[in-house]
Short mmCIF file of N, CA, C and O in Angstrom, two decimals:
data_model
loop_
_atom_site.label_atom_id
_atom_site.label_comp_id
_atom_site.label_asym_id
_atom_site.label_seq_id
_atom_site.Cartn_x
_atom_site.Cartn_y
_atom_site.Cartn_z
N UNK A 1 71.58 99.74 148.83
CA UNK A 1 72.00 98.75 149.80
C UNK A 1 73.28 98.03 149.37
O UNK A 1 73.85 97.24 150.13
N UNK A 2 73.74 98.32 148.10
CA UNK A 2 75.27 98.19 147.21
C UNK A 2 76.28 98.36 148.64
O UNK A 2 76.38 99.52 149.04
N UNK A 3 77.07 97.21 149.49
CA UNK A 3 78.17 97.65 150.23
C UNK A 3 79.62 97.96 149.52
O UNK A 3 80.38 98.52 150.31
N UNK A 4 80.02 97.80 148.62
CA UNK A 4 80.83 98.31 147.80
C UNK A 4 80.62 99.27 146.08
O UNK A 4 79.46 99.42 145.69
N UNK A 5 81.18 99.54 145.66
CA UNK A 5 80.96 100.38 144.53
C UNK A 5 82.33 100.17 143.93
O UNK A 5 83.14 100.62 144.73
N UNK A 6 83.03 99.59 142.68
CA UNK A 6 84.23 99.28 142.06
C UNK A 6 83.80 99.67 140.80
O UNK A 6 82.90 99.07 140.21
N UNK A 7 84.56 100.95 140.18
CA UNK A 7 84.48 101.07 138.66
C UNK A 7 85.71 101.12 137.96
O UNK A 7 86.41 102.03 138.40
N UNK A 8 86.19 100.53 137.09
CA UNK A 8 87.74 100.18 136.51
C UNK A 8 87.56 100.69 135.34
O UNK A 8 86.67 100.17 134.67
N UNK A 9 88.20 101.67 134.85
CA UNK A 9 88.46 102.89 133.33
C UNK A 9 87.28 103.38 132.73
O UNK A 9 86.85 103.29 131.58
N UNK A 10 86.68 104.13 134.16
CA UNK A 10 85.37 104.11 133.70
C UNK A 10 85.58 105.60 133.18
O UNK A 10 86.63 106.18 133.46
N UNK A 11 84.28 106.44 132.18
CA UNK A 11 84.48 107.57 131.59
C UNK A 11 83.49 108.56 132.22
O UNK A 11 82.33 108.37 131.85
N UNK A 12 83.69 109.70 133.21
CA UNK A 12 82.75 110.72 133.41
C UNK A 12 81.69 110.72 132.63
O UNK A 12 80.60 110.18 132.82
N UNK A 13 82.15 111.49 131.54
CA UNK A 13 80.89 111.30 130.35
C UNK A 13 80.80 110.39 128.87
O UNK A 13 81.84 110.18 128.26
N UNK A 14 80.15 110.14 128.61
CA UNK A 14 79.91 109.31 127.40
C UNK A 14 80.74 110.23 125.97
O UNK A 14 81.73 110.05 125.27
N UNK A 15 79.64 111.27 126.10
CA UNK A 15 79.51 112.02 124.57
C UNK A 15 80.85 112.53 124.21
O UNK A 15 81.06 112.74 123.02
N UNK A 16 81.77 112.75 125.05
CA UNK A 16 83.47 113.74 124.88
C UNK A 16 84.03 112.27 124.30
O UNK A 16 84.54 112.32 123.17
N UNK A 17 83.99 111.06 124.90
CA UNK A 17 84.57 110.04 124.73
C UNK A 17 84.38 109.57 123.15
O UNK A 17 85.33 109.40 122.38
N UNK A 18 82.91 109.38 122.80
CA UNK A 18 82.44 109.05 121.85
C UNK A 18 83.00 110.35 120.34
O UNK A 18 83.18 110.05 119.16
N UNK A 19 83.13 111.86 121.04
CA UNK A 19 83.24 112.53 119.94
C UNK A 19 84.78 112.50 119.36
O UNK A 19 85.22 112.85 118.27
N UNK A 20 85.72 111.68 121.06
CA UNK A 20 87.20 111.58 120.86
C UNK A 20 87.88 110.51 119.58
O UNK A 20 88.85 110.58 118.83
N UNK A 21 86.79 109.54 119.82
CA UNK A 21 86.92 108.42 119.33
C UNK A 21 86.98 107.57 118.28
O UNK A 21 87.76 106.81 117.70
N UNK A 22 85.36 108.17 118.21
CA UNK A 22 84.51 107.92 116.73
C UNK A 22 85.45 107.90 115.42
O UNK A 22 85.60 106.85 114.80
N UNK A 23 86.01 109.01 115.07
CA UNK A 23 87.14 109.45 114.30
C UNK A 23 88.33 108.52 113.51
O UNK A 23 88.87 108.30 112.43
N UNK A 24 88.26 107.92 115.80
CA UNK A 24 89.92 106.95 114.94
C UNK A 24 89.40 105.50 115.38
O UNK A 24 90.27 104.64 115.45
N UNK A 25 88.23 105.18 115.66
CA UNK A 25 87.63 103.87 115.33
C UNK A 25 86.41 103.46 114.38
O UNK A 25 85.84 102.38 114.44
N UNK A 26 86.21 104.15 113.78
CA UNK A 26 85.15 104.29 112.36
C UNK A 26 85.28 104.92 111.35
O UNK A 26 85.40 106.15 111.33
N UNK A 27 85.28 104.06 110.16
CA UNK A 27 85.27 104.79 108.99
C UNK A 27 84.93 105.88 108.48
O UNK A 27 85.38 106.30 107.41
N UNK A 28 83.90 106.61 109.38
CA UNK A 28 82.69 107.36 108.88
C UNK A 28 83.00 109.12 109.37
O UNK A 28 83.15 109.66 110.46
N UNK A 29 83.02 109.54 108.16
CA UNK A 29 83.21 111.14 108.25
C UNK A 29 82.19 111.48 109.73
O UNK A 29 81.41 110.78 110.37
N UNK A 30 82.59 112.76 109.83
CA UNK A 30 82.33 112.84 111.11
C UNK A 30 80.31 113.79 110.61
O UNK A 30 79.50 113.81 111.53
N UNK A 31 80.02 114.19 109.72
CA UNK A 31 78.97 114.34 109.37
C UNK A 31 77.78 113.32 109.69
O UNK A 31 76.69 113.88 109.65
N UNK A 32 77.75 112.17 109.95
CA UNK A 32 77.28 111.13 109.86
C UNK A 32 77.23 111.07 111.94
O UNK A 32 76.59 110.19 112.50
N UNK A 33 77.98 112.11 112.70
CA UNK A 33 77.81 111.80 113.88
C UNK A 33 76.55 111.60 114.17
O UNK A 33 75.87 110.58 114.33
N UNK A 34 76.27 113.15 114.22
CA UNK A 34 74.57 113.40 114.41
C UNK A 34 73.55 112.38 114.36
O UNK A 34 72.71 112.13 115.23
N UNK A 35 73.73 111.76 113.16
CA UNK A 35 72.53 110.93 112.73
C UNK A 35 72.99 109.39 113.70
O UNK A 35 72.20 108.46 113.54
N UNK A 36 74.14 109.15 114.62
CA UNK A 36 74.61 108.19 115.12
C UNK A 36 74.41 108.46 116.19
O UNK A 36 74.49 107.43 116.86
N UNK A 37 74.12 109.46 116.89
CA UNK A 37 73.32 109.71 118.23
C UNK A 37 71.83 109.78 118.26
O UNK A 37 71.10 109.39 119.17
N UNK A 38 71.43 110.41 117.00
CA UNK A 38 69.95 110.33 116.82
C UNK A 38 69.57 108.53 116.65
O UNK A 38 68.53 108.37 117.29
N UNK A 39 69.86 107.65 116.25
CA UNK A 39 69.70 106.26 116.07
C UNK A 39 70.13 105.64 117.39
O UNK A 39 69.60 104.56 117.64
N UNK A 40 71.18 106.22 118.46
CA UNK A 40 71.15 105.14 119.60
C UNK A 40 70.53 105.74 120.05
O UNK A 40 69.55 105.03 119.87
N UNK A 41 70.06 106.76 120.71
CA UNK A 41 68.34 107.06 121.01
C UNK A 41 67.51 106.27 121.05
O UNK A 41 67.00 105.83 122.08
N UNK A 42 67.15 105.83 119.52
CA UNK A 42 65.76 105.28 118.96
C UNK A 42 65.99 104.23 119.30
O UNK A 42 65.02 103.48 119.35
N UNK A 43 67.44 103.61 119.73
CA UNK A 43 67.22 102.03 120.25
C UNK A 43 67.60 101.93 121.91
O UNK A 43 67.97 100.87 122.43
N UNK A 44 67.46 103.06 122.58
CA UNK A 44 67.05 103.49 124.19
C UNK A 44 68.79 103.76 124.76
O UNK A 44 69.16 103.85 125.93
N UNK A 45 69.69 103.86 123.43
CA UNK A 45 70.46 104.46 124.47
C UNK A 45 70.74 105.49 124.66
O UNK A 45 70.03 106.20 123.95
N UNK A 46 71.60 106.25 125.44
CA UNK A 46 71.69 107.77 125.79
C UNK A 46 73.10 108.01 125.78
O UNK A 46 73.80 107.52 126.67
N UNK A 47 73.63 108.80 124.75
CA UNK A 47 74.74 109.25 124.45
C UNK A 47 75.33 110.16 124.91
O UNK A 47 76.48 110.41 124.54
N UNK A 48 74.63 110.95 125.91
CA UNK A 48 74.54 111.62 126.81
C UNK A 48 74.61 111.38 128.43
O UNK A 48 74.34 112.29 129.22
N UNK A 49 74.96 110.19 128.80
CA UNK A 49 75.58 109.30 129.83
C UNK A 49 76.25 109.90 130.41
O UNK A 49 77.23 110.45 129.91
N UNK A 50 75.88 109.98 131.90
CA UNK A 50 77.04 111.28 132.69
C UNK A 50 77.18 110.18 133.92
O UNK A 50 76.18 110.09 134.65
N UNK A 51 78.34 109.33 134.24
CA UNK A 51 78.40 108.51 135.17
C UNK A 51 78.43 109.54 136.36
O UNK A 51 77.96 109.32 137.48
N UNK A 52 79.03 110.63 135.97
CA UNK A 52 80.04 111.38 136.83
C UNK A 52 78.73 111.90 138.05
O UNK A 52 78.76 111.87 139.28
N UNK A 53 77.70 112.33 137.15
CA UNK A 53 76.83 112.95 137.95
C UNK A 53 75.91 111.64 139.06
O UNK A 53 75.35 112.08 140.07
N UNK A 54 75.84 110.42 138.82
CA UNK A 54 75.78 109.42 139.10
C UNK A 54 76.51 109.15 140.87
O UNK A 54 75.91 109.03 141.94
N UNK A 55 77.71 109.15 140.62
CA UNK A 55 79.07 109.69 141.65
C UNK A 55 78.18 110.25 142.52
O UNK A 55 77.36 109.75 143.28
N UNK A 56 78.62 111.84 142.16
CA UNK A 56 78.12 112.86 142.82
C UNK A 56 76.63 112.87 143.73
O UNK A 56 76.47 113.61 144.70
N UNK A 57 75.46 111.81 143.16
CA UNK A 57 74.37 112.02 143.89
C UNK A 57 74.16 111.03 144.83
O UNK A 57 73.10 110.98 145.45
N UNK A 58 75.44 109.87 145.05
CA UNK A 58 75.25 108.86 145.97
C UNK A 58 76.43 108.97 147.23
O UNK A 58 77.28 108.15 147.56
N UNK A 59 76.12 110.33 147.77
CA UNK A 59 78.01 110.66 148.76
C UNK A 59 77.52 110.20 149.67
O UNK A 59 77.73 111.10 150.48
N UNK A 60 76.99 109.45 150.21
CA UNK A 60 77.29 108.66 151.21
C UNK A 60 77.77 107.20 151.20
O UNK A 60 77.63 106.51 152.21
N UNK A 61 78.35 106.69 150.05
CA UNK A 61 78.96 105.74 149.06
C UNK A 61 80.08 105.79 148.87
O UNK A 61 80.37 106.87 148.33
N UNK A 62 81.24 104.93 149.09
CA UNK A 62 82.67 105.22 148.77
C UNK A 62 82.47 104.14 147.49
O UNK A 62 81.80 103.11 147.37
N UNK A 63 83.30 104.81 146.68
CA UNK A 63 83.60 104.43 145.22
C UNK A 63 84.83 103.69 145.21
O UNK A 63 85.48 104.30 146.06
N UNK A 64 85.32 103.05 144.93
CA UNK A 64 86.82 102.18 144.36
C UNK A 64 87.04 103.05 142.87
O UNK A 64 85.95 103.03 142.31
N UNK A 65 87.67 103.52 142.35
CA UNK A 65 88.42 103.96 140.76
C UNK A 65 89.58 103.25 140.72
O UNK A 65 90.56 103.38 141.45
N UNK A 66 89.36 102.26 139.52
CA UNK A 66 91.04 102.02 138.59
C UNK A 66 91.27 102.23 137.70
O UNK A 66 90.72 101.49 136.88
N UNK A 67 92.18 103.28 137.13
CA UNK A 67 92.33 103.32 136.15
C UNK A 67 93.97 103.35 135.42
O UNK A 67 95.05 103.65 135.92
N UNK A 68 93.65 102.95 134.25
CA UNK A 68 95.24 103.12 133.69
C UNK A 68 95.98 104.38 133.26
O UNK A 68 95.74 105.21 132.39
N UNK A 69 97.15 104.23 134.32
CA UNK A 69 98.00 105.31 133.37
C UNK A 69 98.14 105.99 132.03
O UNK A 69 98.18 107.13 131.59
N UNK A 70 98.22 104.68 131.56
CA UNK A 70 98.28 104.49 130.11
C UNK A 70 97.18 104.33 129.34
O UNK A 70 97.47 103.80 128.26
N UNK A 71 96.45 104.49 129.42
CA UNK A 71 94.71 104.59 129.01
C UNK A 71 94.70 105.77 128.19
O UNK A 71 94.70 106.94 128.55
N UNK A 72 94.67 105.14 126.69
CA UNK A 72 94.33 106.12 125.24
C UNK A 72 92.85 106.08 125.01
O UNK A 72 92.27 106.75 124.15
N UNK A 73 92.41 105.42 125.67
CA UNK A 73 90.72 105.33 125.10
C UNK A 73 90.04 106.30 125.77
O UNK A 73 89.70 107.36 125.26
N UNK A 74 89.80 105.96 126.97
CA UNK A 74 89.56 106.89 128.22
C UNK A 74 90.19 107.45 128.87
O UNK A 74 90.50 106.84 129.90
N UNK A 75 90.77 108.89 128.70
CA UNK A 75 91.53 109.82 129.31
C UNK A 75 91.85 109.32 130.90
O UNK A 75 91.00 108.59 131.43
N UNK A 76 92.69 109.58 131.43
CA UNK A 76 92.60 109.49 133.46
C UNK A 76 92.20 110.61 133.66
O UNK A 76 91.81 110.50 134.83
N UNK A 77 92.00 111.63 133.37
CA UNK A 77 90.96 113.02 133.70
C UNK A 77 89.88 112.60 133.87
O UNK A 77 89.26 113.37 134.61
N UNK A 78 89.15 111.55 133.49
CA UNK A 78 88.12 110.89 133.60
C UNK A 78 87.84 110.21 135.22
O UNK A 78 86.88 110.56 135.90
N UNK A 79 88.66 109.39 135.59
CA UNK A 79 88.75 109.02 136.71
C UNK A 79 89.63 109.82 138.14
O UNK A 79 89.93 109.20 139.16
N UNK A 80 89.91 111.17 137.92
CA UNK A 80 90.02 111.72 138.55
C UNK A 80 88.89 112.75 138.65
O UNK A 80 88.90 113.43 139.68
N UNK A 81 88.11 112.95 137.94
CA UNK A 81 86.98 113.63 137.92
C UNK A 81 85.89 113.04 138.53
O UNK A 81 85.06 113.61 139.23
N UNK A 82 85.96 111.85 138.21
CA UNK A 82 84.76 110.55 139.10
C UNK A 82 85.26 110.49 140.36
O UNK A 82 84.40 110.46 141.24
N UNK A 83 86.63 110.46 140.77
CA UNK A 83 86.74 110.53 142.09
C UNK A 83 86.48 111.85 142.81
O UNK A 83 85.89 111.67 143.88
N UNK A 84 86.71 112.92 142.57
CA UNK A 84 86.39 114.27 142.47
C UNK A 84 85.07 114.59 142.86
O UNK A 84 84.94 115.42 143.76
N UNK A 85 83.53 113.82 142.07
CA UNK A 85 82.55 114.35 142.51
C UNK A 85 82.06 113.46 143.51
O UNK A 85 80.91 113.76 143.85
N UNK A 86 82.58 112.38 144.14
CA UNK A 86 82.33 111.69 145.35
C UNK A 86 83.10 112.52 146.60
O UNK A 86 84.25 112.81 146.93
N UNK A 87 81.51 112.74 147.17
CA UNK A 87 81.72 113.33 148.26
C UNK A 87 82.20 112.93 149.61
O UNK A 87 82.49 113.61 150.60
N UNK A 88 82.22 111.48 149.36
CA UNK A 88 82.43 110.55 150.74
C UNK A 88 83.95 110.35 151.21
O UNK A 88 84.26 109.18 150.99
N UNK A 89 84.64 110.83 151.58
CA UNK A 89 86.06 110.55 152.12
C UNK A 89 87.06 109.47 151.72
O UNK A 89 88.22 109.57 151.33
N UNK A 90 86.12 108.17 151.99
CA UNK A 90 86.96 106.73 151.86
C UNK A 90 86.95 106.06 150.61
O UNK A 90 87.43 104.96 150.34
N UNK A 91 85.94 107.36 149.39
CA UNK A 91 86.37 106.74 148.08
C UNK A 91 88.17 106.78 148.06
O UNK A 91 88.95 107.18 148.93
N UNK A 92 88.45 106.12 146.57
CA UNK A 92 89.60 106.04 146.13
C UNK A 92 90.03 106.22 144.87
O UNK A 92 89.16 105.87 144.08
N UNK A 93 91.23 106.70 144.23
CA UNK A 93 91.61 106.53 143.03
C UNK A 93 92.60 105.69 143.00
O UNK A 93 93.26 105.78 144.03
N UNK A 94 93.01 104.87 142.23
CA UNK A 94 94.40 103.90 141.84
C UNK A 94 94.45 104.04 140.57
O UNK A 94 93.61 103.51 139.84
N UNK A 95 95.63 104.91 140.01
CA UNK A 95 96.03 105.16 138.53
C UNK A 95 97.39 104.01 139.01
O UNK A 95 98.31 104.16 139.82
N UNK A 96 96.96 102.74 138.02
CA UNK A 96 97.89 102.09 137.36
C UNK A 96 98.94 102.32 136.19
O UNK A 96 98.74 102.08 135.00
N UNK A 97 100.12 102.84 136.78
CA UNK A 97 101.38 102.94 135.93
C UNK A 97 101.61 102.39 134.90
O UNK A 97 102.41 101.46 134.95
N UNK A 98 101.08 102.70 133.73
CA UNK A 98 101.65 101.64 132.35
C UNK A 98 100.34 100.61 132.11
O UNK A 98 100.53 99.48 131.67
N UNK A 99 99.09 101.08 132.43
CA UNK A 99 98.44 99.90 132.36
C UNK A 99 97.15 101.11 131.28
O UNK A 99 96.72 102.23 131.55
N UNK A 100 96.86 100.15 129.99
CA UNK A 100 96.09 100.23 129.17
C UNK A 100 94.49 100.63 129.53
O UNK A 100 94.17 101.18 130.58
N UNK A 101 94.02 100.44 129.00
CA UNK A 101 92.05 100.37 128.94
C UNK A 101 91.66 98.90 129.38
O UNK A 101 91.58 97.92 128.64
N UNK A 102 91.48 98.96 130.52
CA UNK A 102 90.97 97.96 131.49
C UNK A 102 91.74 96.79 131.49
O UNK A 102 91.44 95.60 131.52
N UNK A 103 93.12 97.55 131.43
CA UNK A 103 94.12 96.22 131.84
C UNK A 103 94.91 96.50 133.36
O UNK A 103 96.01 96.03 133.65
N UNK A 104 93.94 97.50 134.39
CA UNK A 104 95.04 97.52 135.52
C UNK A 104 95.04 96.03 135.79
O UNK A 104 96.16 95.53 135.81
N UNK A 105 94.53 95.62 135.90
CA UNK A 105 94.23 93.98 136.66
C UNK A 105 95.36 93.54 135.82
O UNK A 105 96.43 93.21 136.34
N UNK A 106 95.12 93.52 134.32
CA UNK A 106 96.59 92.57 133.91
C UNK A 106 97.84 93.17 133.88
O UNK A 106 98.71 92.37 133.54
N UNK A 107 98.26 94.33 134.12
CA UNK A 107 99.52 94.70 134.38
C UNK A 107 100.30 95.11 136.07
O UNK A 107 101.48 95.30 136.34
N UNK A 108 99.12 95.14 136.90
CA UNK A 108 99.88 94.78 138.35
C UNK A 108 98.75 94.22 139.14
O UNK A 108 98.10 94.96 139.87
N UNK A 109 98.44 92.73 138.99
CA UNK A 109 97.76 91.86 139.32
C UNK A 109 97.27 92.21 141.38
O UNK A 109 96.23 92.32 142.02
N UNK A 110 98.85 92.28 141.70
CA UNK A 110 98.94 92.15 143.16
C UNK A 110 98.52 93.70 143.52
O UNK A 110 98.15 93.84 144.69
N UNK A 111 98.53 94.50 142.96
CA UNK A 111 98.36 95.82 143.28
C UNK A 111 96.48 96.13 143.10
O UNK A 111 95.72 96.96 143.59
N UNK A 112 96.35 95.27 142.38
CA UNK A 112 94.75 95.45 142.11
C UNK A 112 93.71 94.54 142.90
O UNK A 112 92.53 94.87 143.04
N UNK A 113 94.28 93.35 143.40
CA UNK A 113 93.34 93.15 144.75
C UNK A 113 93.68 92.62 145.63
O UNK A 113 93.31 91.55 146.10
N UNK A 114 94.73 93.58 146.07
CA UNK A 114 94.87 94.12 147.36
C UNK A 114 94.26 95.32 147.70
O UNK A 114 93.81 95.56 148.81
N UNK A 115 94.25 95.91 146.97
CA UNK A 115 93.32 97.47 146.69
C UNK A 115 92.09 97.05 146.67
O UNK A 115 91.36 97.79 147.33
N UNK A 116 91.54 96.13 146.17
CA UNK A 116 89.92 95.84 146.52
C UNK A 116 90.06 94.88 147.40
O UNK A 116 88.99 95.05 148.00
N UNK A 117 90.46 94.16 147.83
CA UNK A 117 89.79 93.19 149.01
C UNK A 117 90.18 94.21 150.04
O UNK A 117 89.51 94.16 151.07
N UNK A 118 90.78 94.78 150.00
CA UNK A 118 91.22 95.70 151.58
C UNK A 118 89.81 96.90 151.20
O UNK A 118 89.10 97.20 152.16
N UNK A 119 89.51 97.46 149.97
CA UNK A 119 88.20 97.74 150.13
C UNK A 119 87.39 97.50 150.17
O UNK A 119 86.54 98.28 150.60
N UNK A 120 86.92 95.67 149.55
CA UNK A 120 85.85 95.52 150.09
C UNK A 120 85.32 95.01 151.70
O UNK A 120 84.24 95.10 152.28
N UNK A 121 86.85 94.36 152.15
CA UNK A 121 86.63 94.52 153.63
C UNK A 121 86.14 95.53 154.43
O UNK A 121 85.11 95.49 155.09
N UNK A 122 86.86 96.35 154.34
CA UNK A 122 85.79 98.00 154.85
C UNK A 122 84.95 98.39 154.40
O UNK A 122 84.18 99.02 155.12
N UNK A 123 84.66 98.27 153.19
CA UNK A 123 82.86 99.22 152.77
C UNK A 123 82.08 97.73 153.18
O UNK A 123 81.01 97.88 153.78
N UNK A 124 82.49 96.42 152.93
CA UNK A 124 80.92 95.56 153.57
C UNK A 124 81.11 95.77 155.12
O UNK A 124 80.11 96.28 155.64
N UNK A 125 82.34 95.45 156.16
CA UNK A 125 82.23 95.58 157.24
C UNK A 125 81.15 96.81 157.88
O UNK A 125 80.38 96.65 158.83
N UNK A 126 81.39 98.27 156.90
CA UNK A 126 80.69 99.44 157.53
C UNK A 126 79.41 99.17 157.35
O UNK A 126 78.66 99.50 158.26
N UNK A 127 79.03 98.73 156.56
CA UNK A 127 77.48 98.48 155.65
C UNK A 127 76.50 97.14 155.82
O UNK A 127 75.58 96.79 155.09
N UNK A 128 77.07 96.48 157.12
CA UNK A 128 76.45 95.36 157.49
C UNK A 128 76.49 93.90 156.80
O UNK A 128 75.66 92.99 156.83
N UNK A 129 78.06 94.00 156.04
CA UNK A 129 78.62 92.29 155.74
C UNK A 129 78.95 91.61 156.39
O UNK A 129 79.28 90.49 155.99
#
């Protein structure tokens, strides 16, 4: 009953991100992965997180995507892939030019909601706002 859907540098999957990452934000030889997926498990999370498929099973849902150009953390293959498995027409992508890991908002302020208030005007209008 969600009339909008907005996800900003979000990652298809978890585990590619985490295996990209791990490396150059932790000390820890990469031997030590294994046992770092086996432990967020045991404390209920899933490292194995597929937003993407998420997308894909709600197409009658338009999605909002922002993501940064410039985004080293989370690839934009990422958010072209999330837009990709939405099946609904009036989703969107907005790759922000020069803008970091969840900084579209701070590097073109006016470009980022205008892009959502003009979407959330249409997805609540369709959806009974």
């Amino acid at each position: 009953s969600v009339g909008a859907l907005v996800a900003d540098s979000s990652f298809a999957e978890l585990k590619p991100i985490l295996e990209a990452q791990l490396p150059h934000n932790t000390w820890l030889p990469a031997v030590f992965y294994p046992g770092g997926e086996l432990a967020s498990q045991l404390f209920g999370l899933d490292p194995n997180l597929r937003p993407v498929d998420q997308v894909s099973a709600l197409s009658g849902r338009a999605f909002l995507f922002f993501h940064g150009g410039a985004d080293s953390y989370v690839p934009v293959a990422n958010a072209m892939e999330l837009r990709k498995a939405s099946a609904n027409r009036e989703s969107q992508l907005v790759i922000v030019p020069g803008a970091g890991h969840v900084k579209s908002f701070r590097t073109d302020p006016a470009l980022y909601l205008q892009t959502l208030y003009h979407f959330f005007d249409q997805q609540i209008a369709e959806h009974g706002g």
